[in-house]
PDB file of C-alpha atoms in Angstrom:
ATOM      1  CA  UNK A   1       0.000   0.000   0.000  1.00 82.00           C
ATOM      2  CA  UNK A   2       1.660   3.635  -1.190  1.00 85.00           C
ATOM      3  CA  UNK A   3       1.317   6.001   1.572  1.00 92.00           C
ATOM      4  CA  UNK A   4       1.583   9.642   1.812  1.00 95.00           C
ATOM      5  CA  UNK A   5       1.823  11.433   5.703  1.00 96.00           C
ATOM      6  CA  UNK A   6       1.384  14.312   6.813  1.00 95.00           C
ATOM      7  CA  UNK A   7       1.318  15.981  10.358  1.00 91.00           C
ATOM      8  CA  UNK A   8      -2.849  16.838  10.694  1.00 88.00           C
ATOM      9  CA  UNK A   9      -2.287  19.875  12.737  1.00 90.00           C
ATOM     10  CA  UNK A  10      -3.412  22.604  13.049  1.00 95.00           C
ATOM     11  CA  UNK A  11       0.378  24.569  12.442  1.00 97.00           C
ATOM     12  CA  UNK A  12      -0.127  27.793  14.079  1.00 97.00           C
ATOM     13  CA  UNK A  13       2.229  30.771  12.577  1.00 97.00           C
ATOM     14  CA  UNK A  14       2.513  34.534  13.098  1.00 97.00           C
ATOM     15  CA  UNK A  15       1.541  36.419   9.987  1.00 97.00           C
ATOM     16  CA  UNK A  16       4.492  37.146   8.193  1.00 97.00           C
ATOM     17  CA  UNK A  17       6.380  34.267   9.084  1.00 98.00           C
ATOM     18  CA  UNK A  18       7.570  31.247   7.490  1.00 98.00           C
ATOM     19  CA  UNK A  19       5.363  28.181   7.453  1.00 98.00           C
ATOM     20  CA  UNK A  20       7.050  24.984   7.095  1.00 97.00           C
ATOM     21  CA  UNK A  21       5.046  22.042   5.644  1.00 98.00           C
ATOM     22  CA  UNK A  22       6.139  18.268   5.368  1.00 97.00           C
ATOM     23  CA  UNK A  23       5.303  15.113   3.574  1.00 97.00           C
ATOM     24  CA  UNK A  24       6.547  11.631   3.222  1.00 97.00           C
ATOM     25  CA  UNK A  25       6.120   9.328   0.755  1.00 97.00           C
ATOM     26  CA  UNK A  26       6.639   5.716   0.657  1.00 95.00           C
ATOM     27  CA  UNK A  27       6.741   5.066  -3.128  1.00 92.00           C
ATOM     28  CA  UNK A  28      10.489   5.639  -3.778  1.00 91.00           C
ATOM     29  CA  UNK A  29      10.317   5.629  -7.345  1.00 90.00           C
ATOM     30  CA  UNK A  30       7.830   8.248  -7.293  1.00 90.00           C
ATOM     31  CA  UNK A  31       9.144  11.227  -9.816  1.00 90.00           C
ATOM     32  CA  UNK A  32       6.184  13.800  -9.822  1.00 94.00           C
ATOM     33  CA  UNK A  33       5.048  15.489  -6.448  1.00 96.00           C
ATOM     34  CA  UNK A  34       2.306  18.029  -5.934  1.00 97.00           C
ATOM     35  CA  UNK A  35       1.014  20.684  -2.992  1.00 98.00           C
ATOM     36  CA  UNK A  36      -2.467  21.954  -2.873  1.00 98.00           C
ATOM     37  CA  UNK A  37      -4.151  24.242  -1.301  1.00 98.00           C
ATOM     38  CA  UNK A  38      -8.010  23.733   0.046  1.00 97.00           C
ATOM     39  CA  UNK A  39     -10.087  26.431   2.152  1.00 97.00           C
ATOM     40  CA  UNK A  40     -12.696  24.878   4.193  1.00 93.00           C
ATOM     41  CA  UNK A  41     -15.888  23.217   1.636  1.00 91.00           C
ATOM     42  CA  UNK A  42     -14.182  24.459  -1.392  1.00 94.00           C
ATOM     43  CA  UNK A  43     -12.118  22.631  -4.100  1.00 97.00           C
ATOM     44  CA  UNK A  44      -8.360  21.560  -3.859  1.00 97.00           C
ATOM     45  CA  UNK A  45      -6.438  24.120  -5.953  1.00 97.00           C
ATOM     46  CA  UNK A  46      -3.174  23.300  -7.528  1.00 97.00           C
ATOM     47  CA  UNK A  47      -0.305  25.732  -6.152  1.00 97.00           C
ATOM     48  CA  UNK A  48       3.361  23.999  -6.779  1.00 96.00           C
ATOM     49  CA  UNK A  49       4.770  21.113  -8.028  1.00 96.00           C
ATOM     50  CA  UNK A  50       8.090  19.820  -7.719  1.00 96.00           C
ATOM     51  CA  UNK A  51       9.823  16.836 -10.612  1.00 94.00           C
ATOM     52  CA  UNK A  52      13.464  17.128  -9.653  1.00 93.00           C
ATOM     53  CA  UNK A  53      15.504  17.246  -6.252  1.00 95.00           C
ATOM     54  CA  UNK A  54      16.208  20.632  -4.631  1.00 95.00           C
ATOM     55  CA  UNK A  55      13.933  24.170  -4.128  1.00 96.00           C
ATOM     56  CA  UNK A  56      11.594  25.270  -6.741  1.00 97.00           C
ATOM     57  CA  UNK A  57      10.484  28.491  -5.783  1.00 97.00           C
ATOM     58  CA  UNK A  58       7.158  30.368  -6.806  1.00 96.00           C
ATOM     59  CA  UNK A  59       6.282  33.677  -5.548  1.00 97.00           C
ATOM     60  CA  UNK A  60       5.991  33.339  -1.841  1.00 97.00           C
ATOM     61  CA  UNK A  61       5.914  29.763  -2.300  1.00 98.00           C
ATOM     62  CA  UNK A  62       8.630  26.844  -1.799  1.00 98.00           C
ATOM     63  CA  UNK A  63       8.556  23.732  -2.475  1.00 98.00           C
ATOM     64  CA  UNK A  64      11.791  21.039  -1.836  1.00 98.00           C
ATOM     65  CA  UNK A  65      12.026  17.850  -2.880  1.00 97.00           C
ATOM     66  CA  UNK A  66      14.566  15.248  -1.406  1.00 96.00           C
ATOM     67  CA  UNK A  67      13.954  11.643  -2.816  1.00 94.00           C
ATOM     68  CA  UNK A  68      16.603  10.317  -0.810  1.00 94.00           C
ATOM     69  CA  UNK A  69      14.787  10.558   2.120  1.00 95.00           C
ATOM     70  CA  UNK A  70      11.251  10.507   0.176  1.00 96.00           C
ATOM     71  CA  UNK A  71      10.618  13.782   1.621  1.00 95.00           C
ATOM     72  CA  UNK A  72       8.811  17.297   0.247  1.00 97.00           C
ATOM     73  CA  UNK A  73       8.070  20.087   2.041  1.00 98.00           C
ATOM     74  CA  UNK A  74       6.100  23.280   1.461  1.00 98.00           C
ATOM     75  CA  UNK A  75       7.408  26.810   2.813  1.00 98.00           C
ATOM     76  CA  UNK A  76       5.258  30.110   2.422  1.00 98.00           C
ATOM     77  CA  UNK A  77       6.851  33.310   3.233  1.00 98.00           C
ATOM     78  CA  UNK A  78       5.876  35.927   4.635  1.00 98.00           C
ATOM     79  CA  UNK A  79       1.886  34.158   5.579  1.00 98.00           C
ATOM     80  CA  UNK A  80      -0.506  36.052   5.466  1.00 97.00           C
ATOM     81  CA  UNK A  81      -4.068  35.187   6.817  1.00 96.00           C
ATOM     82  CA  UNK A  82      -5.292  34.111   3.527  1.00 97.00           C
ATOM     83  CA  UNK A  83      -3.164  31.561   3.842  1.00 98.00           C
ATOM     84  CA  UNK A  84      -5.359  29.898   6.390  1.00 98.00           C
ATOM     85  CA  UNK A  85      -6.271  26.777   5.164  1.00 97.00           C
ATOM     86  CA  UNK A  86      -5.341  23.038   4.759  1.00 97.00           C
ATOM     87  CA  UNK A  87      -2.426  22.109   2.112  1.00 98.00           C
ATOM     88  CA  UNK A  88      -2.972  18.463   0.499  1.00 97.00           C
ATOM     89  CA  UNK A  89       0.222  16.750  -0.683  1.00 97.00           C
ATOM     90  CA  UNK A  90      -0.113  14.499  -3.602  1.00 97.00           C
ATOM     91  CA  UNK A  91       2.489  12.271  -5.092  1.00 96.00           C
ATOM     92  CA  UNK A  92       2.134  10.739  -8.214  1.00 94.00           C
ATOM     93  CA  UNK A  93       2.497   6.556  -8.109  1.00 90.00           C
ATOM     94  CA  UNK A  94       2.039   3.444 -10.241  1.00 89.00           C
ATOM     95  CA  UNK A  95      -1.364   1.746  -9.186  1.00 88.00           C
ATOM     96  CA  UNK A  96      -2.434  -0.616 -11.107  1.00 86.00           C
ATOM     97  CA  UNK A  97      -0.522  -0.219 -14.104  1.00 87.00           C
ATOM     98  CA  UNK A  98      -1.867   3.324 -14.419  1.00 88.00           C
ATOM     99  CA  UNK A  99      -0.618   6.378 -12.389  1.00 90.00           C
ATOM    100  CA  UNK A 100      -2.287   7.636  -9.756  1.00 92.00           C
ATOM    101  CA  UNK A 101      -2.335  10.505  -7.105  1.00 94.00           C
ATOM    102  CA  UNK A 102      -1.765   9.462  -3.599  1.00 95.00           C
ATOM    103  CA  UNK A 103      -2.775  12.035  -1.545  1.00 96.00           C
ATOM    104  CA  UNK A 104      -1.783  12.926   2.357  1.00 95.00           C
ATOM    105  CA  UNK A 105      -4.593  13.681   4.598  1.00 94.00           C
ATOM    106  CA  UNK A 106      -3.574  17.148   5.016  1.00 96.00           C
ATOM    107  CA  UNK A 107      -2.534  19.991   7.356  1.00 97.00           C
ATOM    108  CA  UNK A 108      -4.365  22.377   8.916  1.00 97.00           C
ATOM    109  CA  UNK A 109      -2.819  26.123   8.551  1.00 98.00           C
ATOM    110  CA  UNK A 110      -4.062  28.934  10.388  1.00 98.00           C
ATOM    111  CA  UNK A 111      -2.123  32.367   9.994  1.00 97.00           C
ATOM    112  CA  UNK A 112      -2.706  34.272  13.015  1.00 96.00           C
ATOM    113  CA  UNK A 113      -2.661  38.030  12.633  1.00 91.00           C
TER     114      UNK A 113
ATOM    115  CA  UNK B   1     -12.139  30.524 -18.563  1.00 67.00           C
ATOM    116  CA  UNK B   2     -11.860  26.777 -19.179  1.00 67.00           C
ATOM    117  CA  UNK B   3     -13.579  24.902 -16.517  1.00 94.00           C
ATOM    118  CA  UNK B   4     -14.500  21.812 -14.508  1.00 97.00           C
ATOM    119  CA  UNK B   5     -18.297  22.182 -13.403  1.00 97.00           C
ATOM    120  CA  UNK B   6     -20.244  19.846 -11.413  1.00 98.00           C
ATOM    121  CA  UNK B   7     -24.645  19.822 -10.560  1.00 97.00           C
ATOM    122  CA  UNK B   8     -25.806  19.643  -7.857  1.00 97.00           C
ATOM    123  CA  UNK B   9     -23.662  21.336  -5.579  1.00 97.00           C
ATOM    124  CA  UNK B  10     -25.296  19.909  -2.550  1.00 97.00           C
ATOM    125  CA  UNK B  11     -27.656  17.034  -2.358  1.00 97.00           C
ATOM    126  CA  UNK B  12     -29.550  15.698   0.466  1.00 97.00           C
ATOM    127  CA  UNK B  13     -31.087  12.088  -0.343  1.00 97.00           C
ATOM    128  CA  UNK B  14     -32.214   8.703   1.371  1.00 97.00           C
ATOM    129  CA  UNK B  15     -30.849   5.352   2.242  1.00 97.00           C
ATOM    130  CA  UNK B  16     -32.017   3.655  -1.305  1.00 97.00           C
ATOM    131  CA  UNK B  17     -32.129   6.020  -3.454  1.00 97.00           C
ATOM    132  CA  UNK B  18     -30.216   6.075  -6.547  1.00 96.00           C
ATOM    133  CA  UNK B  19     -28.485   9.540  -7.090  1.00 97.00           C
ATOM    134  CA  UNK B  20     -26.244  10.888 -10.302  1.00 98.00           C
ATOM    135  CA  UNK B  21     -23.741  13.178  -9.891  1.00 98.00           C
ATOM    136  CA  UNK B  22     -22.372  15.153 -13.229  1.00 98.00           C
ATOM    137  CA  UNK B  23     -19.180  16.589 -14.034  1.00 98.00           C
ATOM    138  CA  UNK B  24     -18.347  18.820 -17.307  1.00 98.00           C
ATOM    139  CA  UNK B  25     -15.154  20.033 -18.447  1.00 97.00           C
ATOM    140  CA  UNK B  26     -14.211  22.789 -21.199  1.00 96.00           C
ATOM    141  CA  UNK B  27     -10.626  22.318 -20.533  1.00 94.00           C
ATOM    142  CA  UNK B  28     -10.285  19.951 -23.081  1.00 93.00           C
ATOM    143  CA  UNK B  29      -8.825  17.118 -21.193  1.00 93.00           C
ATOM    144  CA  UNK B  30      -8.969  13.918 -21.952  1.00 92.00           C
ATOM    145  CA  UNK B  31      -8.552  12.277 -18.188  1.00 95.00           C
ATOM    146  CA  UNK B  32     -11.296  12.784 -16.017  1.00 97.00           C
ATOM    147  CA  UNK B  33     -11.263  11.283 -12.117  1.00 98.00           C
ATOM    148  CA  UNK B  34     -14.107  10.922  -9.575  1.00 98.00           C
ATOM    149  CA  UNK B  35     -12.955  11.626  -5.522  1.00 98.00           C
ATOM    150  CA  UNK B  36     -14.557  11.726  -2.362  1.00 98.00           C
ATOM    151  CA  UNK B  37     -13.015  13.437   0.676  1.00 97.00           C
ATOM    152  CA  UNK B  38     -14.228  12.429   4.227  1.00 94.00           C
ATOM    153  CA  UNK B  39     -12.723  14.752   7.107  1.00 85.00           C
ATOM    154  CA  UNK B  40      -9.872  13.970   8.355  1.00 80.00           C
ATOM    155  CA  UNK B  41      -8.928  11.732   5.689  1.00 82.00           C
ATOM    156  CA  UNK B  42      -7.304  12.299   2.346  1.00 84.00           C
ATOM    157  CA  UNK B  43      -9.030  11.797  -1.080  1.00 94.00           C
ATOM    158  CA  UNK B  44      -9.996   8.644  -2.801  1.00 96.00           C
ATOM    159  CA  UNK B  45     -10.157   8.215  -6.073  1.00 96.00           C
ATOM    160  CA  UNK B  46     -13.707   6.336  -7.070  1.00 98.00           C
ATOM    161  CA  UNK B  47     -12.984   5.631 -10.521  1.00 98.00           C
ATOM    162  CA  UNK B  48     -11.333   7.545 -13.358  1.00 97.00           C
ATOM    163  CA  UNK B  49     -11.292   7.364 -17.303  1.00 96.00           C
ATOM    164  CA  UNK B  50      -8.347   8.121 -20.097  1.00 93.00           C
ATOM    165  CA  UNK B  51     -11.125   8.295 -22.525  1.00 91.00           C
ATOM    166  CA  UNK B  52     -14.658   7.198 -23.791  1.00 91.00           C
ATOM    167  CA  UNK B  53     -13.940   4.308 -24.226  1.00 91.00           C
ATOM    168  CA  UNK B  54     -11.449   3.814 -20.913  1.00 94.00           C
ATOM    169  CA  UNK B  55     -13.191   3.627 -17.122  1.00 96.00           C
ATOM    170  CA  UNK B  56     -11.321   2.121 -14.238  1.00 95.00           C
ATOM    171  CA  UNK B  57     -11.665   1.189 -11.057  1.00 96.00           C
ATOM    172  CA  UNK B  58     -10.346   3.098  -8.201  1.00 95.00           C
ATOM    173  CA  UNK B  59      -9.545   2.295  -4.503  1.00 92.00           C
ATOM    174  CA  UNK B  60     -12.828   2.653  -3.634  1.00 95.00           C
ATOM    175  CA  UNK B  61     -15.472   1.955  -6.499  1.00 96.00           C
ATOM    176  CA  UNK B  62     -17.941  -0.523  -4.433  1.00 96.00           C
ATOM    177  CA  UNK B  63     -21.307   0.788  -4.534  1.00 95.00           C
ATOM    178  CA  UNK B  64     -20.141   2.933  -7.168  1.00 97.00           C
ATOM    179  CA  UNK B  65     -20.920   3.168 -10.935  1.00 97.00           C
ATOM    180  CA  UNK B  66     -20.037   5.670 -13.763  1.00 97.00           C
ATOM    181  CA  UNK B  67     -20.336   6.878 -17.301  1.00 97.00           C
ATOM    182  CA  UNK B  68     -17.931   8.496 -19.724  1.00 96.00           C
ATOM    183  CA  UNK B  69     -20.759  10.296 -21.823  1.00 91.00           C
ATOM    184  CA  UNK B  70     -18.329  12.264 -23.952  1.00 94.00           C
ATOM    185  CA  UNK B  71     -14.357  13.497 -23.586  1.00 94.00           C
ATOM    186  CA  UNK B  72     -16.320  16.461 -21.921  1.00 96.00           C
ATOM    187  CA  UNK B  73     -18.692  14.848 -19.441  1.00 97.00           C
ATOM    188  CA  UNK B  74     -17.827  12.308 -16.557  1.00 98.00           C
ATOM    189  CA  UNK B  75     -21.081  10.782 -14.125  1.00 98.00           C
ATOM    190  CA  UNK B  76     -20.837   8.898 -11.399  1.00 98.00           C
ATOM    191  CA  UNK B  77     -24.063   7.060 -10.163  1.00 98.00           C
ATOM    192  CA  UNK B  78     -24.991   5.468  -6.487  1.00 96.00           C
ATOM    193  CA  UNK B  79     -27.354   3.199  -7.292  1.00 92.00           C
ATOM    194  CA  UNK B  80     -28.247   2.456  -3.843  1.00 96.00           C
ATOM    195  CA  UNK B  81     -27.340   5.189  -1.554  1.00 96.00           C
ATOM    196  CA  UNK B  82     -26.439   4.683   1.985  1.00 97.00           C
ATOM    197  CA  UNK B  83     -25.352   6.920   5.029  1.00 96.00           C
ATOM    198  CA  UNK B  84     -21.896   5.904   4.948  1.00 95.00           C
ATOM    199  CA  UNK B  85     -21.651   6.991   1.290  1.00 97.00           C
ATOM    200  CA  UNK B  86     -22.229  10.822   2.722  1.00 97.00           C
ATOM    201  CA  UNK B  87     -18.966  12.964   1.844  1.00 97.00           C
ATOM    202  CA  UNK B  88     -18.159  15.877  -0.306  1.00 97.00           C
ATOM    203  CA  UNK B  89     -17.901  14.466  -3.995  1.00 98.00           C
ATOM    204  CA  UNK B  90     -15.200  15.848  -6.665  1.00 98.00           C
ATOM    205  CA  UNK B  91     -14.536  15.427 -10.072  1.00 98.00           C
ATOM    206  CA  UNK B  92     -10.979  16.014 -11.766  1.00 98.00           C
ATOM    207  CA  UNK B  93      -9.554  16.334 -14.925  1.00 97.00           C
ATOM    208  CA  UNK B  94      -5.868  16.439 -16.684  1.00 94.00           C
ATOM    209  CA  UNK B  95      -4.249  16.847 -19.376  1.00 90.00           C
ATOM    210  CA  UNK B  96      -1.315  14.168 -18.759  1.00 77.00           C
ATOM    211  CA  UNK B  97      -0.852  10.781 -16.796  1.00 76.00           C
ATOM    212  CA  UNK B  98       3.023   9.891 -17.145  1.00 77.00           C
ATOM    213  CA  UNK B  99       5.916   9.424 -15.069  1.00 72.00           C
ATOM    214  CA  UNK B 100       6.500  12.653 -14.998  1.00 75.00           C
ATOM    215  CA  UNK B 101       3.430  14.467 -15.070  1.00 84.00           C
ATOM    216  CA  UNK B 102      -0.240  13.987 -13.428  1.00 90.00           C
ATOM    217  CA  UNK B 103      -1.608  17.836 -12.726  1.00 93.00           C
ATOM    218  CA  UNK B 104      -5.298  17.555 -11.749  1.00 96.00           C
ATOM    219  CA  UNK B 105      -7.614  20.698 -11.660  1.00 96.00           C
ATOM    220  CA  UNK B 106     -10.686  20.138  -9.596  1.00 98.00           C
ATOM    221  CA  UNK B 107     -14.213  20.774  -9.931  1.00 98.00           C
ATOM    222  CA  UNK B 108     -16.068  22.739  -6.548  1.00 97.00           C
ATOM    223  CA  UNK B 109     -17.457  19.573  -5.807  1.00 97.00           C
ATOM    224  CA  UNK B 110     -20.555  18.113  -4.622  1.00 97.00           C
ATOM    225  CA  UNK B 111     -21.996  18.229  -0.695  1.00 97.00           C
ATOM    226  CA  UNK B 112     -24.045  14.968  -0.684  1.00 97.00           C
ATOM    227  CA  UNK B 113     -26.165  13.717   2.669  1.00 97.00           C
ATOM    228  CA  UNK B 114     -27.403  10.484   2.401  1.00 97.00           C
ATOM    229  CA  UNK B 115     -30.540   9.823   5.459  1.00 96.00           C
TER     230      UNK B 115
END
């Protein structure tokens, strides 16, 4: 069974500092890796994703990507309160011949002003 | 703006009832994927389809049925609802399913209650 964690929270950070968000994967020939972004009842919405090992940077957004230690984290500079929300990690995997995401269950952001 | 729309938005039914829920794309994708999200758990993919003529199962497809009307339009059917099938329905699409490559752009999704 491929398996994607993440700590549930909630992650509590002052606005305008850095929140760090992680994810493991167990799939360690995974080679595509995604973060999404969900506010409460509404639709996940694509915001990075990651192919190769190291920082990819996007705006205020970071992902890194360490497949070594099947590892990628999310870091968002300078949060603001709209970034209150919960961030999904998917990785892509081979499931059944086809691939597939495997998603975390998420964590719970809350910006606090 | 291309799009991935789903009807109803919210649906309250009962134990037995069979209930449809639609997707619609104009995004032009080919791959279209039906999730449900439970809290505190992290989506499951119900079935999906790489084209017309292409359904498969997902980790989660008993109780479960679906239709690939056109590249454009993706259903998924309970024939036979009941409570534990209550969650917050979405549909998916994308444009690639490689290696390398799996983007999915949801639609709002669908609030269903089953009594």
């Amino acid at each position: 069974q491929k398996e994607v964690e993440q700590n549930s929270g909630p992650l509590s950070v002052p606005e305008g500092a850095i929140a760090s968000l992680n994810c493991t994967y167990s799939d360690r020939v995974s080679q595509s890796f995604f973060w999404y972004r969900q506010y409460s009842g509404k639709s996940p919405e694509l915001i990075m994703s990651i192919y190769s090992n190291g920082d990819k940077e996007d705006g205020r957004f970071t992902a890194q990507l360490n497949k070594a230690s099947q590892y990628v984290s999310l870091l968002i500079r300078d949060s603001q309160p709209s970034d209150s929300a919960t961030y999904l990690c998917a990785v892509n995997s081979v499931v059944d011949s086809n691939y597939q995401l495997i998603w975390g269950a998420g964590t719970k952001l809350i910006i606090k002003p | 703006d291309a799009d991935v729309t789903q009807t109803p938005r919210n649906r309250i039914t009962k134990t037995g009832k069979r209930i449809m829920l639609e997707c619609s794309q104009t995004k032009g994708h080919d791959r279209m994927y039906w999730y449900r999200q439970d809290p505190g758990l992290g989506l499951r993919l119900i079935y999906y389809s790489f084209d017309v003529k292409d359904i498969n199962k997902g980790e989660i497809s008993d109780g479960y049925s679906v239709s690939r009307q056109a590249q454009a339009k993706f259903s998924l059917s309970l024939e036979s609802a009941i409570p534990n099938q209550t969650a917050l329905y979405f549909c998916a699409t994308s444009d690639m399913n490689t290696r390398t490559s799996n983007e999915q752009f949801f639609g709002p999704g669908t609030r269903l209650t089953v009594l």
